[in-house]
CSV table of C-alpha atoms in Angstrom, one decimal:
chain,number,residue,atom,x,y,z
A,1,MET,CA,-12.2,-25.8,-21.0
A,2,SER,CA,-10.8,-26.0,-17.5
A,3,GLY,CA,-7.1,-26.2,-16.7
A,4,PRO,CA,-5.4,-27.8,-13.8
A,5,LEU,CA,-7.4,-28.0,-10.6
A,6,GLY,CA,-10.6,-26.9,-12.5
A,7,PHE,CA,-9.5,-23.3,-12.9
A,8,GLU,CA,-11.1,-21.9,-16.1
A,9,ARG,CA,-10.0,-19.1,-18.4
A,10,ARG,CA,-12.7,-16.7,-17.2
A,11,ASP,CA,-11.6,-17.4,-13.6
A,12,GLY,CA,-8.2,-16.1,-14.5
A,13,ARG,CA,-9.6,-13.0,-16.0
A,14,ASN,CA,-11.8,-12.4,-13.0
A,15,LEU,CA,-8.8,-12.9,-10.7
A,16,LEU,CA,-6.8,-10.2,-12.6
A,17,ILE,CA,-9.7,-7.8,-12.4
A,18,VAL,CA,-10.1,-8.3,-8.6
A,19,ALA,CA,-6.4,-7.9,-8.0
A,20,SER,CA,-6.2,-4.7,-10.0
A,21,VAL,CA,-9.2,-3.1,-8.4
A,22,ILE,CA,-8.0,-4.1,-4.9
A,23,THR,CA,-4.5,-2.7,-5.6
A,24,ILE,CA,-5.9,0.6,-6.9
A,25,LEU,CA,-8.4,1.1,-4.1
A,26,VAL,CA,-6.0,0.3,-1.3
A,27,ALA,CA,-3.3,2.4,-2.7
A,28,ALA,CA,-5.8,5.3,-3.1
A,29,VAL,CA,-7.0,5.2,0.5
A,30,THR,CA,-3.6,4.5,2.2
A,31,SER,CA,-1.6,7.5,3.4
A,32,GLY,CA,2.1,7.7,3.0
A,33,PRO,CA,4.7,7.9,0.2
A,34,LEU,CA,3.9,6.4,-3.2
A,35,GLY,CA,6.2,3.4,-2.8
A,36,PHE,CA,4.6,2.5,0.5
A,37,ARG,CA,1.1,2.9,-0.8
A,38,LEU,CA,1.8,0.6,-3.8
A,39,SER,CA,3.4,-2.0,-1.6
A,40,VAL,CA,0.4,-2.1,0.7
A,41,GLY,CA,-1.9,-2.2,-2.3
A,42,VAL,CA,0.0,-5.1,-3.9
A,43,SER,CA,0.1,-7.0,-0.5
A,44,ALA,CA,-3.7,-6.6,-0.1
A,45,ALA,CA,-4.2,-7.8,-3.7
A,46,VAL,CA,-2.1,-10.9,-3.0
A,47,ILE,CA,-4.1,-11.8,0.0
A,48,SER,CA,-7.4,-11.1,-1.9
A,49,SER,CA,-6.1,-13.3,-4.8
A,50,ILE,CA,-5.4,-16.2,-2.5
A,51,ALA,CA,-8.9,-16.0,-1.1
A,52,PHE,CA,-10.3,-15.7,-4.6
A,53,ILE,CA,-8.5,-18.7,-5.8
A,54,ALA,CA,-9.5,-20.8,-2.8
A,55,SER,CA,-13.1,-19.9,-3.1
A,56,THR,CA,-13.2,-20.4,-6.9
A,57,LEU,CA,-11.6,-23.8,-6.6
A,58,VAL,CA,-14.1,-24.9,-3.9
A,59,ILE,CA,-17.0,-23.5,-6.0
A,60,ASN,CA,-15.8,-25.3,-9.2
A,61,ARG,CA,-15.3,-28.5,-7.3
A,62,TYR,CA,-18.7,-28.7,-5.5
A,63,LYS,CA,-21.1,-26.7,-7.8
A,64,PRO,CA,-24.1,-28.5,-9.1
A,65,ASP,CA,-23.9,-29.9,-12.7
A,66,HIS,CA,-26.6,-27.6,-14.0
A,67,TRP,CA,-24.6,-24.4,-13.4
């Protein structure tokens, strides 16, 4: 069952996974104090999440019916 704008439940789960992985990876490879590393990781996750949401909505909108 899709929610508003065609965003499905599994899309939300995938978004959470992507944001978590991006946060952990960016925080791990960034140098500096822990607070700075976490803020950079969260910022990168927000940017990645926006791109993920946009691409998911476009795919859900224009995908063929047989998918």
